[in-house]
């Protein structure tokens, strides 16, 4: 459970006057559930199942963890005083990607997690988004201890991202890093809507 789930934080502040939905996507095992758990002020909803033999030969990181999201994650975080984000995390396994479209309904933007140890997996993810959604995107490079460190502009080039797409790096287990990524996305999305900003 995330460190933000104290008794007080569970109650939505009376100062909240804007609620936005955000989709969190990324390839298998990139840290989507971890990010939502790190930031959520409410006990997050997760749909983890044991990885099954159906994953053998399909999931390259099988063995590195033993559960996977099979439907969705859900959490909530308040940015600044007045913006509540409702976070919907998708399953990373390819066979569940058809669920993304439904989960994206009504979202203001998509946070895409990237693992630089497996950058090629992210090409597919970004292609899928480009094909099926017109939502604003921000990319967060989740730094694992053995991740090669690339400057953000290099990641941008490698992923062929448009100049306006925010790219941030960090360890999504760390709440401030995860919040910074969400702020980058929401600021970007609100800018596109001409709808002000949030203060973290
Ligand atoms: N060292 C390190 N480990 C991480 C980090 N983020 C996630 N992990 C670990 O990596 C594994 C994958 O995390 P998940 O959050 O389950 O990944 P996911 O993207 O939700 O995975 P699926 O739902 O199966 O696609 C977990 O064992 C995490 O503890 C990180 O930033 N650094
Ligand atoms: Mg997950």
JSON list of N, CA, C and O in Angstrom, two decimals, residues 46-89:
[
{"chain": "A", "resi": 46, "resn": "UNK", "atom": "N", "xyz": [-6.38, -3.36, -7.03]},
{"chain": "A", "resi": 46, "resn": "UNK", "atom": "CA", "xyz": [-5.51, -4.06, -7.98]},
{"chain": "A", "resi": 46, "resn": "UNK", "atom": "C", "xyz": [-6.13, -5.38, -8.36]},
{"chain": "A", "resi": 46, "resn": "UNK", "atom": "O", "xyz": [-6.89, -5.96, -7.60]},
{"chain": "A", "resi": 47, "resn": "UNK", "atom": "N", "xyz": [-5.78, -5.84, -9.53]},
{"chain": "A", "resi": 47, "resn": "UNK", "atom": "CA", "xyz": [-6.31, -7.12, -10.01]},
{"chain": "A", "resi": 47, "resn": "UNK", "atom": "C", "xyz": [-5.13, -8.00, -10.42]},
{"chain": "A", "resi": 47, "resn": "UNK", "atom": "O", "xyz": [-4.97, -8.33, -11.58]},
{"chain": "A", "resi": 48, "resn": "UNK", "atom": "N", "xyz": [-4.31, -8.32, -9.43]},
{"chain": "A", "resi": 48, "resn": "UNK", "atom": "CA", "xyz": [-3.12, -9.12, -9.71]},
{"chain": "A", "resi": 48, "resn": "UNK", "atom": "C", "xyz": [-3.48, -10.61, -9.69]},
{"chain": "A", "resi": 48, "resn": "UNK", "atom": "O", "xyz": [-4.23, -11.06, -8.83]},
{"chain": "A", "resi": 49, "resn": "UNK", "atom": "N", "xyz": [-2.96, -11.33, -10.64]},
{"chain": "A", "resi": 49, "resn": "UNK", "atom": "CA", "xyz": [-3.10, -12.79, -10.63]},
{"chain": "A", "resi": 49, "resn": "UNK", "atom": "C", "xyz": [-1.71, -13.38, -10.77]},
{"chain": "A", "resi": 49, "resn": "UNK", "atom": "O", "xyz": [-0.81, -12.76, -11.32]},
{"chain": "A", "resi": 50, "resn": "UNK", "atom": "N", "xyz": [-1.58, -14.59, -10.26]},
{"chain": "A", "resi": 50, "resn": "UNK", "atom": "CA", "xyz": [-0.32, -15.31, -10.45]},
{"chain": "A", "resi": 50, "resn": "UNK", "atom": "C", "xyz": [-0.05, -15.47, -11.94]},
{"chain": "A", "resi": 50, "resn": "UNK", "atom": "O", "xyz": [-0.97, -15.72, -12.71]},
{"chain": "A", "resi": 51, "resn": "UNK", "atom": "N", "xyz": [1.18, -15.30, -12.31]},
{"chain": "A", "resi": 51, "resn": "UNK", "atom": "CA", "xyz": [1.55, -15.54, -13.70]},
{"chain": "A", "resi": 51, "resn": "UNK", "atom": "C", "xyz": [1.42, -17.04, -13.98]},
{"chain": "A", "resi": 51, "resn": "UNK", "atom": "O", "xyz": [1.85, -17.86, -13.18]},
{"chain": "A", "resi": 52, "resn": "UNK", "atom": "N", "xyz": [0.76, -17.33, -15.09]},
{"chain": "A", "resi": 52, "resn": "UNK", "atom": "CA", "xyz": [0.45, -18.73, -15.37]},
{"chain": "A", "resi": 52, "resn": "UNK", "atom": "C", "xyz": [1.36, -19.27, -16.47]},
{"chain": "A", "resi": 52, "resn": "UNK", "atom": "O", "xyz": [2.11, -18.53, -17.09]},
{"chain": "A", "resi": 53, "resn": "UNK", "atom": "N", "xyz": [1.17, -20.54, -16.74]},
{"chain": "A", "resi": 53, "resn": "UNK", "atom": "CA", "xyz": [1.97, -21.14, -17.80]},
{"chain": "A", "resi": 53, "resn": "UNK", "atom": "C", "xyz": [1.62, -20.54, -19.16]},
{"chain": "A", "resi": 53, "resn": "UNK", "atom": "O", "xyz": [2.38, -20.64, -20.10]},
{"chain": "A", "resi": 54, "resn": "UNK", "atom": "N", "xyz": [0.43, -19.87, -19.26]},
{"chain": "A", "resi": 54, "resn": "UNK", "atom": "CA", "xyz": [0.07, -19.20, -20.52]},
{"chain": "A", "resi": 54, "resn": "UNK", "atom": "C", "xyz": [1.07, -18.12, -20.87]},
{"chain": "A", "resi": 54, "resn": "UNK", "atom": "O", "xyz": [1.19, -17.69, -22.02]},
{"chain": "A", "resi": 55, "resn": "UNK", "atom": "N", "xyz": [1.81, -17.65, -19.87]},
{"chain": "A", "resi": 55, "resn": "UNK", "atom": "CA", "xyz": [2.76, -16.58, -20.09]},
{"chain": "A", "resi": 55, "resn": "UNK", "atom": "C", "xyz": [4.13, -17.08, -20.56]},
{"chain": "A", "resi": 55, "resn": "UNK", "atom": "O", "xyz": [4.96, -16.30, -20.98]},
{"chain": "A", "resi": 56, "resn": "UNK", "atom": "N", "xyz": [4.35, -18.37, -20.45]},
{"chain": "A", "resi": 56, "resn": "UNK", "atom": "CA", "xyz": [5.66, -18.90, -20.81]},
{"chain": "A", "resi": 56, "resn": "UNK", "atom": "C", "xyz": [5.94, -18.63, -22.28]},
{"chain": "A", "resi": 56, "resn": "UNK", "atom": "O", "xyz": [5.09, -18.89, -23.14]},
{"chain": "A", "resi": 57, "resn": "UNK", "atom": "N", "xyz": [7.09, -18.07, -22.54]},
{"chain": "A", "resi": 57, "resn": "UNK", "atom": "CA", "xyz": [7.46, -17.77, -23.92]},
{"chain": "A", "resi": 57, "resn": "UNK", "atom": "C", "xyz": [6.82, -16.50, -24.43]},
{"chain": "A", "resi": 57, "resn": "UNK", "atom": "O", "xyz": [7.11, -16.05, -25.53]},
{"chain": "A", "resi": 58, "resn": "UNK", "atom": "N", "xyz": [5.93, -15.91, -23.66]},
{"chain": "A", "resi": 58, "resn": "UNK", "atom": "CA", "xyz": [5.26, -14.68, -24.07]},
{"chain": "A", "resi": 58, "resn": "UNK", "atom": "C", "xyz": [5.82, -13.51, -23.27]},
{"chain": "A", "resi": 58, "resn": "UNK", "atom": "O", "xyz": [6.07, -12.43, -23.79]},
{"chain": "A", "resi": 59, "resn": "UNK", "atom": "N", "xyz": [6.01, -13.74, -21.99]},
{"chain": "A", "resi": 59, "resn": "UNK", "atom": "CA", "xyz": [6.45, -12.68, -21.09]},
{"chain": "A", "resi": 59, "resn": "UNK", "atom": "C", "xyz": [7.94, -12.81, -20.84]},
{"chain": "A", "resi": 59, "resn": "UNK", "atom": "O", "xyz": [8.38, -13.69, -20.11]},
{"chain": "A", "resi": 60, "resn": "UNK", "atom": "N", "xyz": [8.73, -11.89, -21.42]},
{"chain": "A", "resi": 60, "resn": "UNK", "atom": "CA", "xyz": [10.17, -12.03, -21.33]},
{"chain": "A", "resi": 60, "resn": "UNK", "atom": "C", "xyz": [10.70, -11.92, -19.92]},
{"chain": "A", "resi": 60, "resn": "UNK", "atom": "O", "xyz": [11.75, -12.45, -19.61]},
{"chain": "A", "resi": 61, "resn": "UNK", "atom": "N", "xyz": [9.95, -11.24, -19.01]},
{"chain": "A", "resi": 61, "resn": "UNK", "atom": "CA", "xyz": [10.46, -11.07, -17.66]},
{"chain": "A", "resi": 61, "resn": "UNK", "atom": "C", "xyz": [9.87, -12.10, -16.70]},
{"chain": "A", "resi": 61, "resn": "UNK", "atom": "O", "xyz": [9.98, -11.97, -15.50]},
{"chain": "A", "resi": 62, "resn": "UNK", "atom": "N", "xyz": [9.21, -13.13, -17.24]},
{"chain": "A", "resi": 62, "resn": "UNK", "atom": "CA", "xyz": [8.64, -14.14, -16.37]},
{"chain": "A", "resi": 62, "resn": "UNK", "atom": "C", "xyz": [9.76, -14.68, -15.47]},
{"chain": "A", "resi": 62, "resn": "UNK", "atom": "O", "xyz": [10.85, -14.99, -15.91]},
{"chain": "A", "resi": 63, "resn": "UNK", "atom": "N", "xyz": [9.47, -14.76, -14.20]},
{"chain": "A", "resi": 63, "resn": "UNK", "atom": "CA", "xyz": [10.51, -15.18, -13.27]},
{"chain": "A", "resi": 63, "resn": "UNK", "atom": "C", "xyz": [10.98, -14.01, -12.43]},
{"chain": "A", "resi": 63, "resn": "UNK", "atom": "O", "xyz": [11.29, -14.15, -11.27]},
{"chain": "A", "resi": 64, "resn": "UNK", "atom": "N", "xyz": [10.95, -12.79, -13.00]},
{"chain": "A", "resi": 64, "resn": "UNK", "atom": "CA", "xyz": [11.38, -11.61, -12.26]},
{"chain": "A", "resi": 64, "resn": "UNK", "atom": "C", "xyz": [10.30, -11.18, -11.27]},
{"chain": "A", "resi": 64, "resn": "UNK", "atom": "O", "xyz": [10.58, -10.55, -10.28]},
{"chain": "A", "resi": 65, "resn": "UNK", "atom": "N", "xyz": [9.04, -11.50, -11.56]},
{"chain": "A", "resi": 65, "resn": "UNK", "atom": "CA", "xyz": [7.95, -11.24, -10.62]},
{"chain": "A", "resi": 65, "resn": "UNK", "atom": "C", "xyz": [6.91, -12.32, -10.86]},
{"chain": "A", "resi": 65, "resn": "UNK", "atom": "O", "xyz": [6.88, -12.93, -11.92]},
{"chain": "A", "resi": 66, "resn": "UNK", "atom": "N", "xyz": [6.05, -12.54, -9.87]},
{"chain": "A", "resi": 66, "resn": "UNK", "atom": "CA", "xyz": [5.17, -13.69, -10.05]},
{"chain": "A", "resi": 66, "resn": "UNK", "atom": "C", "xyz": [3.69, -13.35, -10.16]},
{"chain": "A", "resi": 66, "resn": "UNK", "atom": "O", "xyz": [2.85, -14.24, -10.21]},
{"chain": "A", "resi": 67, "resn": "UNK", "atom": "N", "xyz": [3.36, -12.04, -10.18]},
{"chain": "A", "resi": 67, "resn": "UNK", "atom": "CA", "xyz": [1.97, -11.67, -10.44]},
{"chain": "A", "resi": 67, "resn": "UNK", "atom": "C", "xyz": [1.93, -10.65, -11.57]},
{"chain": "A", "resi": 67, "resn": "UNK", "atom": "O", "xyz": [2.93, -9.99, -11.87]},
{"chain": "A", "resi": 68, "resn": "UNK", "atom": "N", "xyz": [0.74, -10.51, -12.15]},
{"chain": "A", "resi": 68, "resn": "UNK", "atom": "CA", "xyz": [0.56, -9.55, -13.23]},
{"chain": "A", "resi": 68, "resn": "UNK", "atom": "C", "xyz": [-0.86, -8.99, -13.18]},
{"chain": "A", "resi": 68, "resn": "UNK", "atom": "O", "xyz": [-1.78, -9.66, -12.70]},
{"chain": "A", "resi": 69, "resn": "UNK", "atom": "N", "xyz": [-1.03, -7.76, -13.66]},
{"chain": "A", "resi": 69, "resn": "UNK", "atom": "CA", "xyz": [-2.35, -7.14, -13.70]},
{"chain": "A", "resi": 69, "resn": "UNK", "atom": "C", "xyz": [-3.17, -7.78, -14.82]},
{"chain": "A", "resi": 69, "resn": "UNK", "atom": "O", "xyz": [-2.70, -7.86, -15.96]},
{"chain": "A", "resi": 70, "resn": "UNK", "atom": "N", "xyz": [-4.40, -8.21, -14.48]},
{"chain": "A", "resi": 70, "resn": "UNK", "atom": "CA", "xyz": [-5.21, -8.88, -15.50]},
{"chain": "A", "resi": 70, "resn": "UNK", "atom": "C", "xyz": [-6.43, -8.06, -15.91]},
{"chain": "A", "resi": 70, "resn": "UNK", "atom": "O", "xyz": [-7.10, -8.39, -16.89]},
{"chain": "A", "resi": 71, "resn": "UNK", "atom": "N", "xyz": [-6.76, -7.01, -15.20]},
{"chain": "A", "resi": 71, "resn": "UNK", "atom": "CA", "xyz": [-7.91, -6.18, -15.59]},
{"chain": "A", "resi": 71, "resn": "UNK", "atom": "C", "xyz": [-7.55, -4.70, -15.49]},
{"chain": "A", "resi": 71, "resn": "UNK", "atom": "O", "xyz": [-7.45, -4.00, -16.48]},
{"chain": "A", "resi": 72, "resn": "UNK", "atom": "N", "xyz": [-7.32, -4.22, -14.27]},
{"chain": "A", "resi": 72, "resn": "UNK", "atom": "CA", "xyz": [-6.99, -2.81, -14.10]},
{"chain": "A", "resi": 72, "resn": "UNK", "atom": "C", "xyz": [-6.46, -2.54, -12.69]},
{"chain": "A", "resi": 72, "resn": "UNK", "atom": "O", "xyz": [-6.65, -3.35, -11.79]},
{"chain": "A", "resi": 73, "resn": "UNK", "atom": "N", "xyz": [-5.76, -1.41, -12.56]},
{"chain": "A", "resi": 73, "resn": "UNK", "atom": "CA", "xyz": [-5.44, -0.86, -11.25]},
{"chain": "A", "resi": 73, "resn": "UNK", "atom": "C", "xyz": [-6.24, 0.42, -11.11]},
{"chain": "A", "resi": 73, "resn": "UNK", "atom": "O", "xyz": [-6.55, 1.08, -12.11]},
{"chain": "A", "resi": 74, "resn": "UNK", "atom": "N", "xyz": [-6.50, 0.81, -9.87]},
{"chain": "A", "resi": 74, "resn": "UNK", "atom": "CA", "xyz": [-7.20, 2.07, -9.65]},
{"chain": "A", "resi": 74, "resn": "UNK", "atom": "C", "xyz": [-6.68, 2.73, -8.38]},
{"chain": "A", "resi": 74, "resn": "UNK", "atom": "O", "xyz": [-6.51, 2.06, -7.35]},
{"chain": "A", "resi": 75, "resn": "UNK", "atom": "N", "xyz": [-6.41, 4.02, -8.47]},
{"chain": "A", "resi": 75, "resn": "UNK", "atom": "CA", "xyz": [-5.98, 4.77, -7.29]},
{"chain": "A", "resi": 75, "resn": "UNK", "atom": "C", "xyz": [-6.35, 6.23, -7.45]},
{"chain": "A", "resi": 75, "resn": "UNK", "atom": "O", "xyz": [-6.84, 6.65, -8.51]},
{"chain": "A", "resi": 76, "resn": "UNK", "atom": "N", "xyz": [-6.09, 7.01, -6.41]},
{"chain": "A", "resi": 76, "resn": "UNK", "atom": "CA", "xyz": [-6.41, 8.44, -6.48]},
{"chain": "A", "resi": 76, "resn": "UNK", "atom": "C", "xyz": [-5.29, 9.24, -5.83]},
{"chain": "A", "resi": 76, "resn": "UNK", "atom": "O", "xyz": [-4.73, 8.82, -4.80]},
{"chain": "A", "resi": 77, "resn": "UNK", "atom": "N", "xyz": [-4.96, 10.37, -6.45]},
{"chain": "A", "resi": 77, "resn": "UNK", "atom": "CA", "xyz": [-3.99, 11.28, -5.85]},
{"chain": "A", "resi": 77, "resn": "UNK", "atom": "C", "xyz": [-4.44, 12.70, -6.10]},
{"chain": "A", "resi": 77, "resn": "UNK", "atom": "O", "xyz": [-4.99, 13.02, -7.16]},
{"chain": "A", "resi": 78, "resn": "UNK", "atom": "N", "xyz": [-4.23, 13.57, -5.09]},
{"chain": "A", "resi": 78, "resn": "UNK", "atom": "CA", "xyz": [-4.60, 14.98, -5.23]},
{"chain": "A", "resi": 78, "resn": "UNK", "atom": "C", "xyz": [-3.35, 15.77, -5.55]},
{"chain": "A", "resi": 78, "resn": "UNK", "atom": "O", "xyz": [-2.34, 15.67, -4.84]},
{"chain": "A", "resi": 79, "resn": "UNK", "atom": "N", "xyz": [-3.39, 16.55, -6.61]},
{"chain": "A", "resi": 79, "resn": "UNK", "atom": "CA", "xyz": [-2.26, 17.40, -6.99]},
{"chain": "A", "resi": 79, "resn": "UNK", "atom": "C", "xyz": [-2.59, 18.83, -6.62]},
{"chain": "A", "resi": 79, "resn": "UNK", "atom": "O", "xyz": [-3.70, 19.31, -6.90]},
{"chain": "A", "resi": 80, "resn": "UNK", "atom": "N", "xyz": [-1.60, 19.55, -6.05]},
{"chain": "A", "resi": 80, "resn": "UNK", "atom": "CA", "xyz": [-1.90, 20.88, -5.57]},
{"chain": "A", "resi": 80, "resn": "UNK", "atom": "C", "xyz": [-2.98, 20.71, -4.51]},
{"chain": "A", "resi": 80, "resn": "UNK", "atom": "O", "xyz": [-3.07, 19.68, -3.84]},
{"chain": "A", "resi": 81, "resn": "UNK", "atom": "N", "xyz": [-3.84, 21.70, -4.35]},
{"chain": "A", "resi": 81, "resn": "UNK", "atom": "CA", "xyz": [-4.91, 21.52, -3.38]},
{"chain": "A", "resi": 81, "resn": "UNK", "atom": "C", "xyz": [-6.19, 21.06, -4.05]},
{"chain": "A", "resi": 81, "resn": "UNK", "atom": "O", "xyz": [-7.04, 20.45, -3.42]},
{"chain": "A", "resi": 82, "resn": "UNK", "atom": "N", "xyz": [-6.31, 21.32, -5.35]},
{"chain": "A", "resi": 82, "resn": "UNK", "atom": "CA", "xyz": [-7.65, 21.29, -5.90]},
{"chain": "A", "resi": 82, "resn": "UNK", "atom": "C", "xyz": [-7.89, 20.35, -7.09]},
{"chain": "A", "resi": 82, "resn": "UNK", "atom": "O", "xyz": [-8.98, 20.31, -7.63]},
{"chain": "A", "resi": 83, "resn": "UNK", "atom": "N", "xyz": [-6.87, 19.58, -7.47]},
{"chain": "A", "resi": 83, "resn": "UNK", "atom": "CA", "xyz": [-7.06, 18.68, -8.62]},
{"chain": "A", "resi": 83, "resn": "UNK", "atom": "C", "xyz": [-6.92, 17.24, -8.17]},
{"chain": "A", "resi": 83, "resn": "UNK", "atom": "O", "xyz": [-5.85, 16.83, -7.72]},
{"chain": "A", "resi": 84, "resn": "UNK", "atom": "N", "xyz": [-7.99, 16.48, -8.28]},
{"chain": "A", "resi": 84, "resn": "UNK", "atom": "CA", "xyz": [-7.94, 15.05, -7.95]},
{"chain": "A", "resi": 84, "resn": "UNK", "atom": "C", "xyz": [-7.70, 14.26, -9.23]},
{"chain": "A", "resi": 84, "resn": "UNK", "atom": "O", "xyz": [-8.40, 14.45, -10.23]},
{"chain": "A", "resi": 85, "resn": "UNK", "atom": "N", "xyz": [-6.70, 13.39, -9.18]},
{"chain": "A", "resi": 85, "resn": "UNK", "atom": "CA", "xyz": [-6.45, 12.50, -10.33]},
{"chain": "A", "resi": 85, "resn": "UNK", "atom": "C", "xyz": [-6.96, 11.12, -9.99]},
{"chain": "A", "resi": 85, "resn": "UNK", "atom": "O", "xyz": [-6.62, 10.58, -8.92]},
{"chain": "A", "resi": 86, "resn": "UNK", "atom": "N", "xyz": [-7.72, 10.57, -10.88]},
{"chain": "A", "resi": 86, "resn": "UNK", "atom": "CA", "xyz": [-8.16, 9.18, -10.75]},
{"chain": "A", "resi": 86, "resn": "UNK", "atom": "C", "xyz": [-7.32, 8.36, -11.73]},
{"chain": "A", "resi": 86, "resn": "UNK", "atom": "O", "xyz": [-7.35, 8.62, -12.95]},
{"chain": "A", "resi": 87, "resn": "UNK", "atom": "N", "xyz": [-6.54, 7.46, -11.18]},
{"chain": "A", "resi": 87, "resn": "UNK", "atom": "CA", "xyz": [-5.54, 6.75, -11.98]},
{"chain": "A", "resi": 87, "resn": "UNK", "atom": "C", "xyz": [-6.04, 5.36, -12.35]},
{"chain": "A", "resi": 87, "resn": "UNK", "atom": "O", "xyz": [-6.41, 4.57, -11.47]},
{"chain": "A", "resi": 88, "resn": "UNK", "atom": "N", "xyz": [-6.05, 5.08, -13.62]},
{"chain": "A", "resi": 88, "resn": "UNK", "atom": "CA", "xyz": [-6.45, 3.77, -14.11]},
{"chain": "A", "resi": 88, "resn": "UNK", "atom": "C", "xyz": [-5.23, 3.11, -14.76]},
{"chain": "A", "resi": 88, "resn": "UNK", "atom": "O", "xyz": [-4.70, 3.63, -15.74]},
{"chain": "A", "resi": 89, "resn": "UNK", "atom": "N", "xyz": [-4.78, 2.03, -14.18]},
{"chain": "A", "resi": 89, "resn": "UNK", "atom": "CA", "xyz": [-3.63, 1.30, -14.72]},
{"chain": "A", "resi": 89, "resn": "UNK", "atom": "C", "xyz": [-4.09, 0.14, -15.57]},
{"chain": "A", "resi": 89, "resn": "UNK", "atom": "O", "xyz": [-5.05, -0.54, -15.23]}
]
